[in-house]
XYZ file of C-alpha atoms in Angstrom:
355
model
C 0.000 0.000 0.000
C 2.557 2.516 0.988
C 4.576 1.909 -2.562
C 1.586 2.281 -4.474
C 0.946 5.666 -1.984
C 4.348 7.110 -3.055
C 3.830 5.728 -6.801
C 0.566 8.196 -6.832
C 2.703 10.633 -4.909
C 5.401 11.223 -7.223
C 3.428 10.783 -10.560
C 1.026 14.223 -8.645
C 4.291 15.761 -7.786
C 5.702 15.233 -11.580
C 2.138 16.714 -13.104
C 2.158 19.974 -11.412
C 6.243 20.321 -12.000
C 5.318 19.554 -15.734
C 1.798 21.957 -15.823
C 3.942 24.436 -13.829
C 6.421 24.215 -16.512
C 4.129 24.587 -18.824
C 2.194 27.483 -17.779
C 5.756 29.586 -17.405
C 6.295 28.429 -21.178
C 3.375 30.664 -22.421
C 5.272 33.845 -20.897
C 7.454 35.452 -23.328
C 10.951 35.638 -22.855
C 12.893 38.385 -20.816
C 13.673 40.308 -24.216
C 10.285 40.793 -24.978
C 9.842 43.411 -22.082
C 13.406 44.902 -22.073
C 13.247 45.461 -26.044
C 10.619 47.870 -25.632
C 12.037 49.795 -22.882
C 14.461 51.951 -24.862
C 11.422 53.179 -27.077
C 11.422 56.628 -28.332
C 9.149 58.771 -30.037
C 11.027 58.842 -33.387
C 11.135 54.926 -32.906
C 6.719 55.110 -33.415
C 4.842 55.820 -36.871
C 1.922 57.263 -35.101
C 3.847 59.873 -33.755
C 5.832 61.454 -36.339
C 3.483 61.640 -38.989
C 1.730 65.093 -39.996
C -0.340 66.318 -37.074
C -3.558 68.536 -38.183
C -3.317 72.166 -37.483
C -3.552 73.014 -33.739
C -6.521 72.910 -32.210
C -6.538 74.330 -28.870
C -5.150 72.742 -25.458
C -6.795 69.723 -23.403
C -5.870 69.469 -19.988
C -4.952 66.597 -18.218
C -5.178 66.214 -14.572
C -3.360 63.801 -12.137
C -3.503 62.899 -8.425
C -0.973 64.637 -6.118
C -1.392 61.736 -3.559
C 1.196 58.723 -3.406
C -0.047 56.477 -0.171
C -3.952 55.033 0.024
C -5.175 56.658 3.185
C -3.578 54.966 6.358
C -3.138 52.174 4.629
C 1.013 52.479 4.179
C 0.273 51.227 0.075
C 1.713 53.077 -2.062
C -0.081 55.033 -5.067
C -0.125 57.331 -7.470
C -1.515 58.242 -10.954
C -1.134 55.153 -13.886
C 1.207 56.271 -16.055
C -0.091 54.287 -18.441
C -3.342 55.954 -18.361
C -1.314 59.434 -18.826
C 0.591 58.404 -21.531
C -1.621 57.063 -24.221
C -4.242 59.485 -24.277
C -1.496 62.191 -24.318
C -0.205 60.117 -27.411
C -3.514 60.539 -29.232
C -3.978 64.137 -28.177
C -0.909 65.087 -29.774
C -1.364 63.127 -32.943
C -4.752 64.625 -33.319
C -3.479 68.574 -33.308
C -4.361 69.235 -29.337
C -1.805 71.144 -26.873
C -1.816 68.576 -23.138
C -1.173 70.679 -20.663
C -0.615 68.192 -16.805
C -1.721 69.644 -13.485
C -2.325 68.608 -10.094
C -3.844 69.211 -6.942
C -0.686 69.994 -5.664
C 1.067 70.996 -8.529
C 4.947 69.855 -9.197
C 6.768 66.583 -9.240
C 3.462 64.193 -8.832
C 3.854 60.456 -7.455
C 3.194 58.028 -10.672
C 2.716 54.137 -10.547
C 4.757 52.195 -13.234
C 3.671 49.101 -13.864
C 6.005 46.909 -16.180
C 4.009 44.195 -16.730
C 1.415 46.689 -18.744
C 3.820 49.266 -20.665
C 4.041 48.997 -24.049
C 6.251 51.117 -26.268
C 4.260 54.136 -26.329
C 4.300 54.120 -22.284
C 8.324 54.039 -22.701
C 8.392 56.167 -25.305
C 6.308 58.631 -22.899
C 9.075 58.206 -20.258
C 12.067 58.454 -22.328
C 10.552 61.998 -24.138
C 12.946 64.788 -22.485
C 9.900 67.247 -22.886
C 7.335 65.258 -21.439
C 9.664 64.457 -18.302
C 9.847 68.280 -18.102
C 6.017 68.514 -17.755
C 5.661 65.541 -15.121
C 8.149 67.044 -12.884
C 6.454 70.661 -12.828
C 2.892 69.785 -12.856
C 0.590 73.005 -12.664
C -1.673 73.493 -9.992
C -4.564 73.193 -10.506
C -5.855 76.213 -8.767
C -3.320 78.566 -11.372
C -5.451 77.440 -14.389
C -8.099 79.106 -16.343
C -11.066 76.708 -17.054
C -11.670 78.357 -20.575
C -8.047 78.307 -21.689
C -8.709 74.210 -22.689
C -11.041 72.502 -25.170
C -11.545 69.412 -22.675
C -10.400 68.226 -19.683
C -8.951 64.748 -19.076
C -8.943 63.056 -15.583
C -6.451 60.455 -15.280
C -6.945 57.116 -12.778
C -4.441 56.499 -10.024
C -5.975 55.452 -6.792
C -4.610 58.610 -4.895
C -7.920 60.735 -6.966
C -9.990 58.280 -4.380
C -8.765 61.113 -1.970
C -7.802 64.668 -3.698
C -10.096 64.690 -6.458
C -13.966 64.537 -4.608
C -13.162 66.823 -1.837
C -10.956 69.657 -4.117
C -12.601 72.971 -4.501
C -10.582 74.230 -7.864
C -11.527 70.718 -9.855
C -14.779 71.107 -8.623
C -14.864 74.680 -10.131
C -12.798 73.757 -12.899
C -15.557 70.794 -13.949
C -18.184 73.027 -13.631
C -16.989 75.848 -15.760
C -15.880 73.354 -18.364
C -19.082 71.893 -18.758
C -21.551 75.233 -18.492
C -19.232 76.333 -21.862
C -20.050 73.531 -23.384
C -16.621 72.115 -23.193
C -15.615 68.117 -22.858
C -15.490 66.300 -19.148
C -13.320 63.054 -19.610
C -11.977 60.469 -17.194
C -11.029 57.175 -16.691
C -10.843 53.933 -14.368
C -10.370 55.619 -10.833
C -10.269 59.327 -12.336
C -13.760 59.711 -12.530
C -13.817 60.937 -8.535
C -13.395 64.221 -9.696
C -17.002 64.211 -11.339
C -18.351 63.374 -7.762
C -19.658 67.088 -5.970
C -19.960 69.032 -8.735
C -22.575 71.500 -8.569
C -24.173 73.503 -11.220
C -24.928 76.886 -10.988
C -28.339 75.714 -10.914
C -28.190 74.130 -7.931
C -27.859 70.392 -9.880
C -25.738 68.254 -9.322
C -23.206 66.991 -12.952
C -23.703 63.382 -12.496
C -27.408 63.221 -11.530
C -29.374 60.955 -14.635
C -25.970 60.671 -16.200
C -24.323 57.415 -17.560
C -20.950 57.048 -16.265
C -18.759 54.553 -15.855
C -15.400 53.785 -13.612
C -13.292 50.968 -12.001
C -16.453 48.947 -10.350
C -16.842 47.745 -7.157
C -16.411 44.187 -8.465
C -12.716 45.177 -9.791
C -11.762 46.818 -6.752
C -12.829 44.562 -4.502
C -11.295 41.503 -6.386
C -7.881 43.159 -6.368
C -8.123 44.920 -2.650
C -10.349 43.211 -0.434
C -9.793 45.218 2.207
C -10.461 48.449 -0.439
C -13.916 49.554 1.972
C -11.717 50.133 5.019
C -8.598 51.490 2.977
C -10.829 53.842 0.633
C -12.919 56.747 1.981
C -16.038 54.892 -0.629
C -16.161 52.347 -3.630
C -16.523 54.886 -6.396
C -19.342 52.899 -8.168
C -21.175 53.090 -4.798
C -20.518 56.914 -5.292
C -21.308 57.687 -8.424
C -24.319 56.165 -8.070
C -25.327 57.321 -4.361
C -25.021 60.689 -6.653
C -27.550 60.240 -9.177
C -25.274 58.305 -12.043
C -26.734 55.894 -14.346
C -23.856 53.540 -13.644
C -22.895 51.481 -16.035
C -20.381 48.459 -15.745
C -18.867 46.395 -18.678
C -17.344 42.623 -17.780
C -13.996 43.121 -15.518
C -10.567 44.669 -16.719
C -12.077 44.584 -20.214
C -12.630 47.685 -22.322
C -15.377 50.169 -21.522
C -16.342 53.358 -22.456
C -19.496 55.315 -21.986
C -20.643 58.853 -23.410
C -23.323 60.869 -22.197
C -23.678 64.374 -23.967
C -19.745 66.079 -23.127
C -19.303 63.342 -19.829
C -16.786 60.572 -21.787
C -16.218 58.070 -18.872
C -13.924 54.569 -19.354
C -14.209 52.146 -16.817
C -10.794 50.722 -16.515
C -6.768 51.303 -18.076
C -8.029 49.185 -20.831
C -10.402 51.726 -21.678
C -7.971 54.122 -22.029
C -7.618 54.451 -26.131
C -10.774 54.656 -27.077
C -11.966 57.113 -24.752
C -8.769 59.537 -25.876
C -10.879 58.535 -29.368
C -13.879 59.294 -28.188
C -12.410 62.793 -26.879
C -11.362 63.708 -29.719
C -14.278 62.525 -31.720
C -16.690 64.395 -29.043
C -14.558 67.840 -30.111
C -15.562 67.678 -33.512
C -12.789 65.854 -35.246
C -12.313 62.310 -36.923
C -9.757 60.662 -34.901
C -6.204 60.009 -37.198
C -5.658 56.829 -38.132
C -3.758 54.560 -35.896
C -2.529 50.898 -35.695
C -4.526 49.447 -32.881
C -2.067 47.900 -30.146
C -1.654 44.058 -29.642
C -3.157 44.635 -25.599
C -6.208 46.117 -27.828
C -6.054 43.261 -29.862
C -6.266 40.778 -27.269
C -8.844 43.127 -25.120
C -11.124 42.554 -28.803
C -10.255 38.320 -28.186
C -11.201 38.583 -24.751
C -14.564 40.597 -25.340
C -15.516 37.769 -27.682
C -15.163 34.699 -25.424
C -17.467 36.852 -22.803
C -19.519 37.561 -25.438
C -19.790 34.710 -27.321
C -17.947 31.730 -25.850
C -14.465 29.935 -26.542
C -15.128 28.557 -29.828
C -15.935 32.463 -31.278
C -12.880 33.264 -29.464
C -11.101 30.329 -31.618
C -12.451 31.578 -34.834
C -11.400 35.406 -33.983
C -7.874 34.191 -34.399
C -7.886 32.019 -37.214
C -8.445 35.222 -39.241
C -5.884 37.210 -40.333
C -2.987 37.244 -38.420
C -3.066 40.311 -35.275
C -0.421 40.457 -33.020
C -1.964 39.617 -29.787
C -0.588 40.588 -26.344
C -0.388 37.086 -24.723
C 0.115 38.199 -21.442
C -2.979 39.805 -20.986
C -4.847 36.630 -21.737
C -2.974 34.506 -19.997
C -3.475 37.044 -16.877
C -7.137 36.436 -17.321
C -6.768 32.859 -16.931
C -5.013 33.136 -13.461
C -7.307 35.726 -12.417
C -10.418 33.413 -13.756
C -8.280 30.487 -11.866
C -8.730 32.738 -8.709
C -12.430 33.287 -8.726
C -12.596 29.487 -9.428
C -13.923 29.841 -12.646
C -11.862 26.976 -13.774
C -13.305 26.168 -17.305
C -12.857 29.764 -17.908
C -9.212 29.398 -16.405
C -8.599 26.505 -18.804
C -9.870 28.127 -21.922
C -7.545 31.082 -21.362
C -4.061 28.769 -21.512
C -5.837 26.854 -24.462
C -6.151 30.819 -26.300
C -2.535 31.522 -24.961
C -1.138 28.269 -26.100
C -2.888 29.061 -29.668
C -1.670 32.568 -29.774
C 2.360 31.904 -28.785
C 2.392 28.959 -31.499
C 1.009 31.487 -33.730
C 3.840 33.408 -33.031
C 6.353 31.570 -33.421
């Protein structure tokens, strides 16, 4: 009995070595994340063609706090959130101007897993490193010098952006002159307490969208003790139509000028749908390979695994692996384990693709 025991023992212990094995083989190789870190602007085709004419300034606001509350976590705004819709301001003819609360050098969150080359690209700009470390305050600028406003996420706006009097002002100004409100995963805490001069308040009847409960509470159980409020709970105590897409997958809502995203991966497509809301057909761009597999991952909610399947068997798109394979884990975690599965079998698919 015992040998058969330790038979059974060591053919378990050799499965999970080999599945372990396995599941590490999916993740690309070292190079793939240091070859993009030396990106530069001249190195992307976006960003050196022909921009249009320029068409005014857009504002872009980021949290001045870098620790969650008592909490001793550290935070900041997402970089990665900063950087790409900067990216498509520029290539569409707009001026970014970055402020804070607080104005200067403001605490960022990098996130290597996540950046891409237009997030390095961002970092490695001499110019753009100028504006991050001399922020303006926000309680220096004039409303009506910018086209739109754009609040970046960063769990730090959970506690400078609600309570601060100039956003608040700034918000309402911007939207009484018929300019464009936009904001994204956590950054939509600045639309919270805004009151018209009418006495209304901006977010009552309106759809909006943000980093849910569900995503918050997955990733930082402890987030109602740490945070002052869930900002779904929030935006919706305040009157929002809230709307929610399916977790850490693209979402982005309009409603009038309020353009709202509901998570990083929302982040392109609401710069888009900036840009779009100003007047102006957004230039052309070659869609990332996170986007790509953001687009794979909305069909299997959508539609199931074998949809998924048939999404890449047509032409080739460069998919972003990792992403999907995250998904897995994270499905994996909830115990959604067919879900899990079906993620390594798209990963699997994708990397042989690749190779």
């Amino acid at each position: 009995m015992l040998k058969k025991i330790l038979i059974i023992l060591a053919i378990l212990i050799a499965s999970v070595f080999a599945a372990g094995k396995w599941f590490f083989s999916l993740l690309p190789d070292a190079s793939h994340y240091e070859g993009v870190k030396t990106a530069e602007v001249k190195d992307i085709p976006y960003l050196n063609q022909a921009q249009p004419e320029n068409r005014g300034k857009i504002l872009a606001v980021v949290t001045s706090v870098d620790q969650m509350g008592a909490s001793g976590k550290s935070t900041g705004y997402e970089l990665t959130e900063l950087a790409r819709a900067y990216w498509v301001f520029k290539a569409n003819g707009f001026e970014v101007d970055i402020a804070s609360p607080l104005g200067g050098d403001a605490p960022k969150v990098l996130d290597g897993d996540d950046m891409g080359v237009f997030d390095y690209a961002f970092l490695n700009d001499s110019s753009v490193q100028q504006q991050l470390e001399n922020t303006l305050r926000i309680d220096d600028i004039n409303p009506l010098d910018y086209q739109a406003v754009y609040f970046v996420g960063g769990k730090g706006t959970m506690f400078d952006f609600p309570g601060h009097k100039a956003i608040k002002n700034l918000v309402r100004d911007l939207y009484e002159a018929g300019r464009v409100i936009a904001a994204v995963c956590h950054g939509p805490a600045a639309l919270l307490n805004v009151q018209l001069s009418d006495g209304s308040w901006l977010i009552a009847d309106k759809k909006v969208s943000s980093f849910t409960n569900s995503e918050e509470l997955f990733l930082i159980p402890e987030a109602r003790e740490i945070f002052p409020f869930l900002l779904e709970s929030k935006l919706v105590e305040q009157g929002a139509n809230f709307i929610a897409g399916a977790d850490y997958l693209e979402l982005v809502v309009r409603d009038g000028q309020i353009i709202s995203g509901q998570n990083p991966w929302s982040v392109w497509t609401l710069a888009e749908a900036t840009v779009e809301a100003l007047g102006y057909e957004p230039v052309a761009r070659v869609r990332t390979a996170e986007e790509h597999a953001v687009d794979l991952l909305a069909v299997y909610e959508k539609q199931g695994y074998q949809a998924a399947i048939d999404r890449l068997s047509q032409p080739a798109k460069n998919y972003e692996r990792v992403l999907v394979l995250m998904h897995g884990v994270l499905a994996f975690m909830k115990f959604e384990l067919i879900k899990g599965w079906d993620m390594l079998m798209l990963t699997q698919k994708i990397k042989s693709a690749q190779q």
